[in-house]
Coordinates of C-alpha atoms and ligand atoms in Angstrom, one line a residue:
M1 CA 74.0 5.9 2.6
K2 CA 74.0 5.8 6.2
K3 CA 73.0 3.0 8.3
S4 CA 69.6 5.6 10.2
I5 CA 68.9 6.7 7.0
L6 CA 67.7 3.1 5.5
L7 CA 66.4 2.2 7.8
L8 CA 63.6 5.9 7.4
L9 CA 63.2 4.9 4.2
V10 CA 62.5 1.4 5.3
I11 CA 59.4 3.1 7.8
A12 CA 58.9 5.9 5.0
A13 CA 57.8 3.5 2.4
F14 CA 55.8 1.3 5.3
I15 CA 53.9 4.1 6.3
S16 CA 52.8 4.5 2.4
N17 CA 52.7 0.9 1.2
L18 CA 49.9 0.6 4.4
S19 CA 48.0 3.7 4.1
A20 CA 47.6 2.4 0.3
Q21 CA 45.9 0.1 1.5
I22 CA 43.0 2.0 3.5
N23 CA 40.0 2.1 0.9
I24 CA 39.8 5.5 0.9
N25 CA 39.6 8.4 -2.5
I26 CA 39.4 11.9 -0.7
I27 CA 41.6 14.9 -2.3
Q28 CA 43.7 16.1 0.8
N29 CA 43.5 19.8 1.8
I30 CA 40.5 19.9 -0.9
K31 CA 39.5 23.5 0.1
A32 CA 42.8 24.6 -1.7
R33 CA 42.5 22.9 -4.6
N34 CA 39.6 24.9 -7.6
I35 CA 35.9 24.1 -6.2
T36 CA 33.1 25.5 -6.5
S37 CA 31.1 25.6 -2.8
L38 CA 27.2 23.4 -3.0
D39 CA 26.7 25.3 0.7
G40 CA 23.2 27.0 0.8
K41 CA 20.1 26.2 0.8
W42 CA 18.9 22.6 -0.5
H43 CA 15.5 21.6 -1.0
Y44 CA 14.7 18.8 2.4
I45 CA 11.3 16.6 2.3
V46 CA 11.2 15.3 6.1
D47 CA 10.3 11.2 5.7
P48 CA 10.0 9.2 8.4
F49 CA 8.6 6.1 6.2
N50 CA 10.8 5.7 3.6
T51 CA 8.6 6.6 1.3
G52 CA 10.7 8.3 -0.9
E53 CA 12.7 4.7 -1.8
W54 CA 9.4 3.8 -2.6
G55 CA 8.9 7.2 -4.3
K56 CA 12.6 7.6 -5.9
F57 CA 12.3 10.5 -4.9
H58 CA 16.2 10.6 -5.8
F59 CA 14.0 11.1 -10.3
N60 CA 13.7 14.6 -8.7
K61 CA 10.4 14.7 -11.3
I62 CA 9.0 18.2 -11.7
Q63 CA 5.3 18.2 -13.1
D64 CA 5.1 16.8 -16.9
V65 CA 1.1 17.8 -17.6
P66 CA -1.9 18.6 -15.5
D67 CA -2.7 14.8 -14.3
E68 CA 0.5 13.8 -13.6
L69 CA 0.4 11.9 -9.8
L70 CA 4.0 13.2 -8.1
E71 CA 3.5 12.7 -4.4
Y72 CA 6.8 14.8 -3.7
D73 CA 8.0 18.4 -5.2
F74 CA 11.9 19.3 -4.2
S75 CA 11.5 22.5 -6.5
T76 CA 8.7 24.3 -4.1
A77 CA 9.9 22.4 -0.6
T78 CA 11.3 24.3 1.7
A79 CA 15.0 24.7 2.9
L80 CA 17.7 24.0 5.1
N81 CA 20.6 25.4 5.1
V82 CA 23.8 23.7 4.4
P83 CA 25.6 23.3 6.8
G84 CA 23.7 22.8 9.7
D85 CA 22.0 19.4 10.9
W86 CA 18.4 19.8 10.6
N87 CA 16.7 19.7 14.3
S88 CA 18.2 23.3 15.5
Q89 CA 17.0 24.9 11.8
K90 CA 12.9 23.7 12.2
N91 CA 11.3 23.9 15.8
E92 CA 9.5 20.9 14.2
L93 CA 12.5 18.9 13.4
Q94 CA 14.1 19.2 17.3
Y95 CA 13.5 15.8 18.0
Y96 CA 12.9 14.3 14.4
E97 CA 15.2 11.3 13.8
G98 CA 15.0 9.3 10.5
I99 CA 15.5 10.2 6.8
V100 CA 15.0 13.0 5.4
W101 CA 16.2 13.9 1.6
Y102 CA 17.5 16.6 0.4
Q103 CA 17.9 18.7 -2.9
R104 CA 20.2 21.0 -4.8
D105 CA 21.0 22.3 -8.5
F106 CA 24.4 23.0 -9.2
F107 CA 25.2 24.6 -13.0
V108 CA 28.5 23.6 -15.3
H109 CA 30.1 23.9 -17.7
P110 CA 33.1 20.7 -17.6
Q111 CA 35.6 21.6 -19.4
P112 CA 37.9 18.6 -21.4
G113 CA 40.9 16.8 -19.6
K114 CA 38.7 17.6 -16.5
R115 CA 37.6 15.5 -13.7
Y116 CA 35.2 16.9 -11.3
F117 CA 35.2 15.0 -7.7
L118 CA 31.4 15.7 -5.1
N119 CA 33.4 16.4 -1.2
F120 CA 30.5 16.2 1.6
G121 CA 32.8 17.3 5.0
A122 CA 30.4 15.1 6.6
V123 CA 26.6 13.7 7.0
N124 CA 25.2 12.3 9.9
Y125 CA 24.3 9.9 10.3
K126 CA 24.9 7.6 6.6
A127 CA 24.3 9.1 3.3
E128 CA 22.7 7.5 -0.3
V129 CA 24.3 10.4 -2.7
Y130 CA 22.4 10.4 -6.3
L131 CA 23.6 12.9 -9.1
N132 CA 21.4 13.8 -12.3
G133 CA 19.1 10.4 -10.6
R134 CA 22.0 8.6 -10.0
L135 CA 23.2 7.1 -7.9
L136 CA 26.8 7.7 -6.6
G137 CA 27.4 5.5 -3.0
N138 CA 26.9 5.7 0.0
H139 CA 28.2 6.6 3.4
E140 CA 28.3 5.3 7.1
G141 CA 29.9 7.7 10.2
G142 CA 28.2 11.5 10.9
F143 CA 31.8 12.3 11.5
T144 CA 33.8 12.2 8.6
P145 CA 34.1 12.9 5.2
F146 CA 33.8 11.2 1.5
Q147 CA 33.3 11.6 -2.0
F148 CA 32.3 10.8 -4.8
E149 CA 33.7 11.3 -8.6
I150 CA 30.9 12.4 -11.7
S151 CA 33.0 13.9 -14.4
D152 CA 31.6 10.7 -16.2
K153 CA 27.4 11.5 -14.2
I154 CA 28.1 15.7 -14.9
L155 CA 26.0 18.1 -17.4
D156 CA 26.9 20.8 -19.3
G157 CA 24.4 22.8 -17.9
D158 CA 22.1 21.9 -15.3
N159 CA 22.9 19.2 -12.5
F160 CA 20.7 18.6 -9.6
I161 CA 22.0 16.2 -6.6
V162 CA 19.9 14.1 -4.7
I163 CA 20.8 12.6 -0.9
K164 CA 19.2 10.3 1.2
T165 CA 20.7 11.1 5.0
D166 CA 19.3 8.7 8.1
N167 CA 20.7 9.7 11.7
T168 CA 17.8 6.6 13.1
R169 CA 19.8 5.1 15.2
Y170 CA 20.6 1.5 15.6
A171 CA 22.4 -0.9 18.2
E172 CA 25.5 -2.0 15.5
N173 CA 25.7 1.1 14.6
V174 CA 29.7 4.4 15.8
P175 CA 28.5 5.9 18.2
A176 CA 25.1 3.0 19.0
E177 CA 21.6 3.8 20.3
N178 CA 22.4 4.7 23.7
F179 CA 25.2 8.3 24.0
D180 CA 24.8 11.9 25.7
W181 CA 24.8 14.2 22.8
W182 CA 22.2 15.4 21.0
N183 CA 21.6 13.6 17.2
Y184 CA 21.9 16.0 15.2
G185 CA 20.7 14.8 11.6
G186 CA 22.3 16.0 8.3
I187 CA 24.6 17.7 6.1
T188 CA 26.6 19.3 9.4
R189 CA 29.6 19.7 7.1
D190 CA 31.0 22.0 3.8
V191 CA 29.4 20.7 0.4
V192 CA 32.6 20.9 -2.9
L193 CA 32.8 20.6 -6.0
A194 CA 36.3 20.4 -7.6
E195 CA 37.9 20.8 -10.8
M196 CA 41.2 18.2 -11.3
N197 CA 43.2 17.9 -13.9
E198 CA 43.4 14.0 -15.0
T199 CA 46.4 13.7 -12.7
Y200 CA 46.0 15.3 -10.3
I201 CA 47.8 14.9 -6.6
N202 CA 45.2 13.1 -4.1
D203 CA 47.3 12.6 -1.2
Y204 CA 50.3 13.5 0.6
S205 CA 52.0 13.0 3.5
L206 CA 55.0 15.7 5.6
Q207 CA 56.1 14.5 9.3
L208 CA 59.2 15.4 11.1
T209 CA 60.9 12.3 12.0
K210 CA 61.4 11.1 15.2
D211 CA 65.6 11.8 15.9
M212 CA 63.7 16.2 14.6
K213 CA 66.7 16.2 11.7
N214 CA 64.4 14.7 8.7
I215 CA 60.8 15.4 7.5
T216 CA 59.7 11.8 6.0
G217 CA 56.1 11.5 3.7
Y218 CA 54.7 10.8 0.3
V219 CA 53.0 12.1 -2.4
Q220 CA 50.6 10.2 -3.7
L221 CA 49.0 11.1 -7.7
K222 CA 46.4 9.6 -8.8
G223 CA 45.6 9.7 -13.1
T224 CA 46.9 8.3 -15.5
Q225 CA 50.5 9.5 -15.8
L226 CA 51.9 8.3 -13.2
A227 CA 54.9 8.4 -13.7
Q228 CA 56.0 12.1 -13.0
E229 CA 58.9 13.7 -11.2
V230 CA 57.1 16.0 -7.7
T231 CA 58.6 18.4 -6.3
V232 CA 58.2 19.1 -2.5
Q233 CA 59.1 22.8 -0.9
I234 CA 58.8 24.3 2.2
M235 CA 58.4 27.6 1.3
E236 CA 59.3 29.3 4.5
A237 CA 63.0 26.6 5.1
N238 CA 63.8 27.7 1.9
L239 CA 63.5 23.6 0.9
Q240 CA 63.2 22.0 -1.9
I241 CA 63.4 17.8 -3.0
K242 CA 62.7 16.5 -6.7
I243 CA 61.7 13.1 -6.3
P244 CA 60.1 10.8 -8.7
T245 CA 57.1 9.2 -8.4
N246 CA 56.6 4.9 -9.5
A247 CA 53.9 4.0 -11.8
N248 CA 51.6 3.7 -9.2
G249 CA 51.6 7.6 -8.1
R250 CA 53.4 7.0 -5.2
A251 CA 56.3 8.7 -4.0
T252 CA 58.2 8.9 -0.7
F253 CA 61.0 10.8 0.6
I254 CA 63.6 11.7 3.4
F255 CA 65.7 14.6 3.4
P256 CA 67.4 17.2 6.2
I257 CA 65.5 19.7 8.1
K258 CA 67.1 23.5 8.3
N259 CA 65.7 26.5 9.2
V260 CA 62.4 25.4 10.5
E261 CA 61.2 25.9 13.9
Y262 CA 59.2 23.0 15.7
W263 CA 56.2 24.0 16.3
T264 CA 54.5 24.8 19.9
P265 CA 51.7 25.9 21.2
E266 CA 53.3 29.1 22.9
K267 CA 54.6 29.3 19.3
P268 CA 53.0 27.9 16.2
Q269 CA 55.2 28.2 13.7
L270 CA 53.1 27.1 10.0
Y271 CA 54.7 26.7 6.6
T272 CA 53.5 26.9 3.3
I273 CA 54.1 23.8 1.8
K274 CA 53.5 23.2 -1.8
I275 CA 54.1 20.3 -3.8
L276 CA 54.5 20.4 -7.3
S277 CA 54.1 17.6 -10.6
N278 CA 54.0 18.0 -14.2
T279 CA 50.3 17.6 -13.9
D280 CA 49.2 19.6 -10.3
T281 CA 49.9 21.7 -7.4
A282 CA 48.7 21.0 -3.4
T283 CA 49.7 23.5 -1.4
D284 CA 49.1 23.3 1.5
K285 CA 50.2 25.4 6.0
M286 CA 52.3 22.5 8.0
G287 CA 53.7 22.6 11.2
F288 CA 56.3 20.1 13.0
R289 CA 56.4 18.6 15.6
T290 CA 58.1 15.1 18.0
I291 CA 55.6 13.5 20.9
E292 CA 56.7 11.2 22.3
T293 CA 56.2 9.9 26.2
K294 CA 58.8 8.6 28.0
G295 CA 58.9 6.6 31.7
K296 CA 55.4 9.3 33.0
D297 CA 56.2 11.5 30.7
I298 CA 55.3 13.3 27.7
L299 CA 56.8 15.3 25.3
L300 CA 56.7 17.9 23.1
N301 CA 59.6 18.0 20.7
G302 CA 62.2 16.0 23.2
K303 CA 61.3 18.9 26.5
S304 CA 57.9 17.3 29.6
I305 CA 54.8 19.2 29.1
F306 CA 51.9 19.2 30.9
L307 CA 48.6 19.2 28.5
R308 CA 46.5 22.0 30.1
G309 CA 43.1 21.2 28.3
V310 CA 38.9 21.1 28.7
C311 CA 37.0 18.8 27.0
L312 CA 34.1 20.1 24.3
H313 CA 32.0 18.6 21.9
E314 CA 31.2 20.1 18.1
E315 CA 28.1 21.8 19.1
N316 CA 27.6 26.3 19.5
P317 CA 25.3 26.2 23.0
L318 CA 25.0 30.2 21.1
I319 CA 22.4 28.2 18.0
P320 CA 22.4 25.8 19.7
G321 CA 22.9 22.6 17.6
R322 CA 25.8 22.6 15.6
P323 CA 28.7 25.1 14.4
R324 CA 27.6 26.6 10.9
S325 CA 31.3 28.3 10.4
K326 CA 34.7 28.7 10.7
S327 CA 34.1 31.6 13.4
D328 CA 32.1 28.9 15.9
L329 CA 34.2 27.4 16.1
K330 CA 36.7 29.9 16.6
M331 CA 35.0 30.8 19.4
L332 CA 34.6 27.5 21.1
L333 CA 38.8 27.7 21.1
S334 CA 38.7 31.0 21.7
W335 CA 37.1 29.8 24.9
A336 CA 40.2 26.9 25.2
K337 CA 42.4 29.6 25.0
E338 CA 41.1 31.9 28.2
L339 CA 40.3 28.8 30.6
N340 CA 44.8 29.2 29.7
C341 CA 44.9 25.1 27.8
N342 CA 47.4 24.1 25.3
Y343 CA 46.0 21.5 25.1
V344 CA 41.5 20.3 23.9
R345 CA 39.9 16.7 23.7
L346 CA 37.8 17.3 21.2
S347 CA 35.5 14.3 22.0
H348 CA 33.5 12.0 21.2
Y349 CA 33.9 12.0 17.6
P350 CA 35.6 13.7 14.7
H351 CA 35.2 17.5 14.7
N352 CA 35.1 19.9 11.7
E353 CA 38.7 19.8 9.7
Y354 CA 38.3 23.3 10.6
M355 CA 39.1 23.0 13.8
S356 CA 41.9 20.9 13.4
R357 CA 43.5 23.9 11.3
L358 CA 42.4 26.3 13.5
A359 CA 44.2 24.4 16.6
D360 CA 47.1 24.7 14.6
E361 CA 47.0 28.0 13.9
M362 CA 46.1 28.8 17.6
G363 CA 48.6 26.6 19.4
L364 CA 46.2 24.6 20.6
L365 CA 46.9 19.9 21.6
L366 CA 44.0 17.9 19.9
W367 CA 42.5 15.0 21.1
E368 CA 41.0 13.1 18.6
E369 CA 38.6 10.1 19.2
V370 CA 36.2 8.1 16.8
P371 CA 32.3 7.4 18.6
V372 CA 33.4 4.7 19.7
Y373 CA 31.2 5.0 23.1
W374 CA 29.1 3.3 26.0
S375 CA 28.3 0.4 24.4
I376 CA 28.7 -0.9 21.1
D377 CA 28.1 -4.3 19.2
W378 CA 31.5 -5.4 20.3
E379 CA 31.8 -9.1 18.8
N380 CA 30.1 -7.8 15.1
S381 CA 32.0 -7.5 11.7
I382 CA 30.6 -4.9 10.6
T383 CA 30.8 -2.8 13.1
Y384 CA 34.3 -3.0 13.9
E385 CA 34.7 -2.4 9.6
N386 CA 32.6 0.5 10.7
A387 CA 34.4 1.5 13.8
K388 CA 37.9 1.2 11.7
Q389 CA 36.4 3.0 8.4
Q390 CA 35.8 6.3 11.1
L391 CA 39.5 5.9 12.1
S392 CA 40.8 5.2 8.7
E393 CA 39.1 8.4 8.1
L394 CA 39.5 10.6 10.9
I395 CA 44.2 9.8 10.6
Y396 CA 43.2 10.2 6.5
R397 CA 42.0 14.0 6.5
D398 CA 44.2 15.5 9.9
K399 CA 47.0 12.9 9.4
N400 CA 49.6 16.9 9.0
R401 CA 48.2 18.6 11.7
A402 CA 50.5 19.6 14.1
S403 CA 48.3 20.0 17.0
V404 CA 46.9 16.8 17.2
I405 CA 48.3 14.3 19.3
I406 CA 46.5 11.8 20.6
W407 CA 44.2 9.6 19.0
S408 CA 41.6 8.3 21.4
I409 CA 39.6 4.6 19.6
G410 CA 37.3 5.3 22.3
N411 CA 35.3 6.9 25.2
E412 CA 33.9 5.0 29.0
T413 CA 33.7 1.1 27.4
P414 CA 33.1 -1.9 29.5
N415 CA 36.3 -4.4 30.4
T416 CA 35.0 -7.7 28.1
D417 CA 36.9 -9.9 25.9
A418 CA 35.2 -8.7 22.7
R419 CA 35.7 -4.9 23.8
Y420 CA 39.9 -5.3 23.9
K421 CA 39.7 -7.0 20.9
F422 CA 37.6 -4.8 19.5
M423 CA 40.2 -2.1 20.9
G424 CA 43.0 -3.8 21.1
D425 CA 42.7 -4.2 17.1
L426 CA 41.8 -0.2 16.6
A427 CA 44.7 -0.1 18.7
D428 CA 47.2 -1.4 16.3
H429 CA 45.2 -0.1 13.4
V430 CA 46.3 3.2 14.4
R431 CA 49.9 2.2 14.6
R432 CA 49.5 0.6 11.5
M433 CA 48.7 4.1 10.3
D434 CA 50.7 6.4 12.2
T435 CA 53.8 6.0 14.0
T436 CA 53.7 9.9 15.0
R437 CA 51.4 10.0 17.6
L438 CA 50.0 8.8 20.9
V439 CA 47.8 6.4 21.5
S440 CA 44.7 6.0 24.3
A441 CA 41.7 5.9 25.2
A442 CA 38.8 6.6 28.0
L443 CA 39.6 4.4 30.3
L444 CA 36.7 3.3 33.0
G445 CA 38.3 3.0 37.0
Y446 CA 36.9 1.5 40.2
I447 CA 36.7 2.6 43.6
D448 CA 37.8 0.1 46.1
S449 CA 35.8 0.1 50.6
T450 CA 39.2 2.0 50.9
K451 CA 37.4 5.3 48.6
T452 CA 40.7 4.5 46.1
F453 CA 40.4 4.9 42.2
R454 CA 41.8 2.3 40.7
L455 CA 42.3 0.9 36.8
N456 CA 41.9 -3.2 36.2
D457 CA 41.5 -3.2 32.2
S458 CA 43.5 -4.8 30.3
L459 CA 43.1 -2.6 27.4
G460 CA 46.1 0.4 28.7
N461 CA 48.2 -2.3 27.6
K462 CA 47.8 -1.7 24.2
L463 CA 47.6 2.0 24.4
D464 CA 50.3 5.2 26.0
L465 CA 48.9 7.1 27.9
I466 CA 46.9 6.2 31.0
C467 CA 43.2 7.9 30.7
F468 CA 40.6 8.1 32.3
N469 CA 37.2 9.7 33.6
E470 CA 35.9 9.8 37.3
Y471 CA 33.3 11.5 38.7
I472 CA 33.7 11.0 42.5
G473 CA 32.1 14.0 44.5
W474 CA 28.7 14.0 40.8
Y475 CA 27.7 11.2 41.0
I476 CA 30.1 9.3 43.2
E477 CA 28.7 11.2 47.4
N478 CA 29.4 14.9 47.0
P479 CA 32.2 17.7 46.0
A480 CA 32.7 17.9 50.6
A481 CA 33.2 14.4 50.4
I482 CA 35.9 14.2 47.8
P483 CA 39.1 14.8 50.0
Q484 CA 37.8 11.2 51.7
Y485 CA 39.5 9.7 48.8
S486 CA 42.3 8.7 46.4
F487 CA 44.2 7.3 43.6
A488 CA 46.0 3.9 43.1
I489 CA 47.2 4.1 39.5
D490 CA 50.7 1.9 39.2
A491 CA 52.2 1.7 35.4
N492 CA 55.1 4.1 34.1
K493 CA 53.0 6.0 31.9
P494 CA 51.6 9.4 32.0
V495 CA 48.3 9.9 33.3
I496 CA 45.9 12.2 31.7
I497 CA 42.1 12.4 33.5
S498 CA 40.4 12.6 30.7
E499 CA 36.8 14.0 33.0
F500 CA 35.9 15.2 36.4
G501 CA 32.5 17.9 36.1
A502 CA 30.1 17.7 37.8
E503 CA 26.5 20.3 37.0
A504 CA 26.1 23.7 37.3
L505 CA 23.0 26.1 35.7
G506 CA 24.7 29.5 35.6
G507 CA 22.6 32.3 37.8
F508 CA 21.4 29.7 39.9
Y509 CA 23.6 30.2 43.2
A510 CA 23.3 28.8 46.7
D511 CA 25.4 27.4 49.1
T512 CA 28.3 24.4 48.3
A513 CA 25.8 22.1 49.4
T514 CA 23.2 22.0 47.2
R515 CA 22.7 20.6 43.4
F516 CA 23.3 22.5 40.4
S517 CA 24.0 25.5 42.2
E518 CA 27.2 27.4 41.0
E519 CA 29.4 26.9 44.4
M520 CA 28.7 23.6 45.1
Q521 CA 30.4 23.2 40.8
E522 CA 32.6 25.2 42.3
L523 CA 33.8 22.9 45.2
F524 CA 33.5 20.4 43.7
Y525 CA 36.7 22.2 40.8
K526 CA 38.4 22.6 43.7
N527 CA 38.5 19.5 45.9
Q528 CA 39.0 17.5 42.6
L529 CA 42.2 19.3 41.8
K530 CA 43.7 19.2 45.0
L531 CA 43.1 15.8 45.4
I532 CA 44.7 14.7 41.9
A533 CA 47.8 17.1 42.0
G534 CA 48.8 14.4 44.3
I535 CA 49.1 12.1 41.1
P536 CA 53.2 12.1 40.6
A537 CA 51.9 10.7 37.0
L538 CA 49.6 13.2 36.0
R539 CA 50.6 14.8 33.3
G540 CA 47.4 16.4 32.1
T541 CA 44.1 17.1 32.7
S542 CA 40.8 17.7 30.3
P543 CA 37.9 18.7 32.6
W544 CA 34.6 18.2 31.5
I545 CA 32.9 20.7 29.6
L546 CA 34.0 23.3 27.8
A547 CA 30.4 24.8 27.4
D548 CA 26.8 23.1 28.4
F549 CA 25.3 21.4 25.5
R550 CA 22.5 19.1 24.7
S551 CA 21.3 16.1 25.6
P552 CA 18.2 14.7 25.0
K553 CA 19.1 12.5 28.6
R554 CA 19.6 15.8 31.0
L555 CA 15.5 15.7 32.0
N556 CA 15.9 17.8 35.4
P557 CA 12.5 20.2 34.5
V558 CA 14.1 23.2 37.1
Y559 CA 17.8 22.8 36.1
Q560 CA 18.8 20.6 32.9
E561 CA 15.9 21.6 30.6
G562 CA 17.5 18.6 28.0
W563 CA 20.8 20.0 28.7
N564 CA 24.6 18.9 30.7
R565 CA 25.2 21.3 33.1
K566 CA 28.8 20.5 33.0
G567 CA 30.4 23.6 30.8
L568 CA 32.5 26.1 32.7
I569 CA 30.6 28.3 30.1
T570 CA 26.6 28.9 30.7
E571 CA 24.8 27.9 27.5
T572 CA 25.0 31.9 26.6
G573 CA 28.7 32.1 26.6
K574 CA 29.1 33.9 30.5
K575 CA 32.0 32.0 32.7
K576 CA 30.8 29.6 35.7
K577 CA 32.6 30.8 38.9
A578 CA 34.4 27.3 38.3
F579 CA 36.2 28.7 35.1
F580 CA 38.2 30.9 37.1
V581 CA 39.1 27.3 39.7
V582 CA 40.2 25.3 36.6
K583 CA 41.8 28.4 35.3
A584 CA 44.1 30.0 38.3
F585 CA 45.2 25.5 38.0
N586 CA 45.5 25.9 34.7
D587 CA 48.1 28.6 35.3
A588 CA 49.5 27.0 38.2
M589 CA 50.5 23.8 35.9
E590 CA 52.2 26.9 33.4
K591 CA 54.2 28.3 35.1
K592 CA 55.7 24.7 37.3
Y593 CA 56.0 23.1 33.4
K594 CA 58.1 26.5 31.8
K595 CA 60.6 26.0 35.1
Ligands
GCB601 C1 30.8 11.0 30.6 C2 30.3 10.6 29.6 C3 30.0 12.0 28.4 C4 28.7 12.4 29.7 C5 29.6 12.5 31.3 C6 28.3 13.4 31.5 O1 32.1 9.9 31.6 O2 31.8 10.3 28.4 O3 30.3 12.0 27.3 O4 28.5 13.4 29.2 O5 30.2 11.6 31.6 O6 28.1 14.3 32.6 O7 27.8 11.8 32.8

């Protein structure tokens, strides 16, 4: 065996070993399995005093005899749509933070020899899940999937699920108590029931090696027939490999590629992946590309690129609320495409899995992030484990997406020793889980007496990119003053300005010196883009933000009314003047990097 192949095999085994140690039990790409959707109407009870715990709401009692005292009743309670946050569905729940109980029935005929799983795309923030009155388990973190096996609890015929959801903010949570977006609560993503064979394909990974010559990865079975032969096929390229799984159900592989076109934003080539075992088949769509940095450059498939981006919240401003379907998400990414983006920063928490799958199809590179945002309880080991778990769940879920090139471990965090330890450990953790992507965080800088922006954050040493947010011309002075500023960034790494932006109320026209006017926002972008274009290592920008978004922190009664107005697009979907300034910049950068 060639030395390089041997080394790759060792690396593949090492990676697969590490991911095996992470405590995640989720069927990869569950939507492509034998599933029943449990979306739709769920009964709900708002419970600000946690009465349901004492009243045992999880038993879902129905009054048996007329004199029975029952102080709750799901069967006659009104319903909320799932997926969907509660805030945008009921006027009286717009500002509600606390406990809401959800309940629904489902009917199933369990088949002999099959296994059954309940899978949730996301519940914000805590979920306590019961099936037929029995506790299945808990999940914490509002933006990542979780799953329970219910084979031994499912009944033939009618079943019921009760979930206690709670989006109360606490200082030890991730995110903590203070953040600049709406704290949408509830079952915000799809719920599915999956029927699996006794031994099934639980997880798999396929990655292009750094030399772009091989595909490396693993297949993980679960069940009792763990030692099998599995086949991995890349259909359109006519490639296939057969490999045995070991006693733990794991097969690692590496094989040379032929006839594979690399994935790029310009040509987002995806392949049908089929994984076959004696007891199960899994399918997926994947693209293959490499991403690395070399000095000040970001190399996609070995070629220097510029990330023409924009930041995004997972919110449909037209609702306004959390997106409720794939088409809501497609609308957001289509707006980014109209801005001529090849890149999107999915801030500040893991977005819906559909987002990265759409980005794979549409040709958008992604920055994905966990909500380690502003002030976190840095010295609390439980908080650290929570952040690490959310990060692991995100990486586990999206590791096969070609679009995802950056894992961000947080946003605008204070430069202290405790935070360095917390986030430095997160960075190390990411590198252990995934060696094929870049690690980053949106850092903060400072401005010295000569109006020079500088960075002095040792966390930068742990990261592949220099990314920072800056609001010169909005929180600091005004847009007309921007030309007086300069940047002094001297590291030999690519620089991405992960945020810069200014607010404008769509349709409010005035002069460039008037706050919240479209003209002031337009001038802000003209001056900012001129200024940052002078940074020699600039390799990407993600203006804050694509569309206006709701935030309880934005209280100006005339211009904001609970909206952060830094969108390039209004809450009704209209492009502001600044949109076209950013688009022109993107067009110019596209031309420059085509050469
Ligand atoms: C920031 C934050 C972002 C805010 C934004 C703003 O620096 O990262 O979450 O929404 O500023 O509008 O102030």
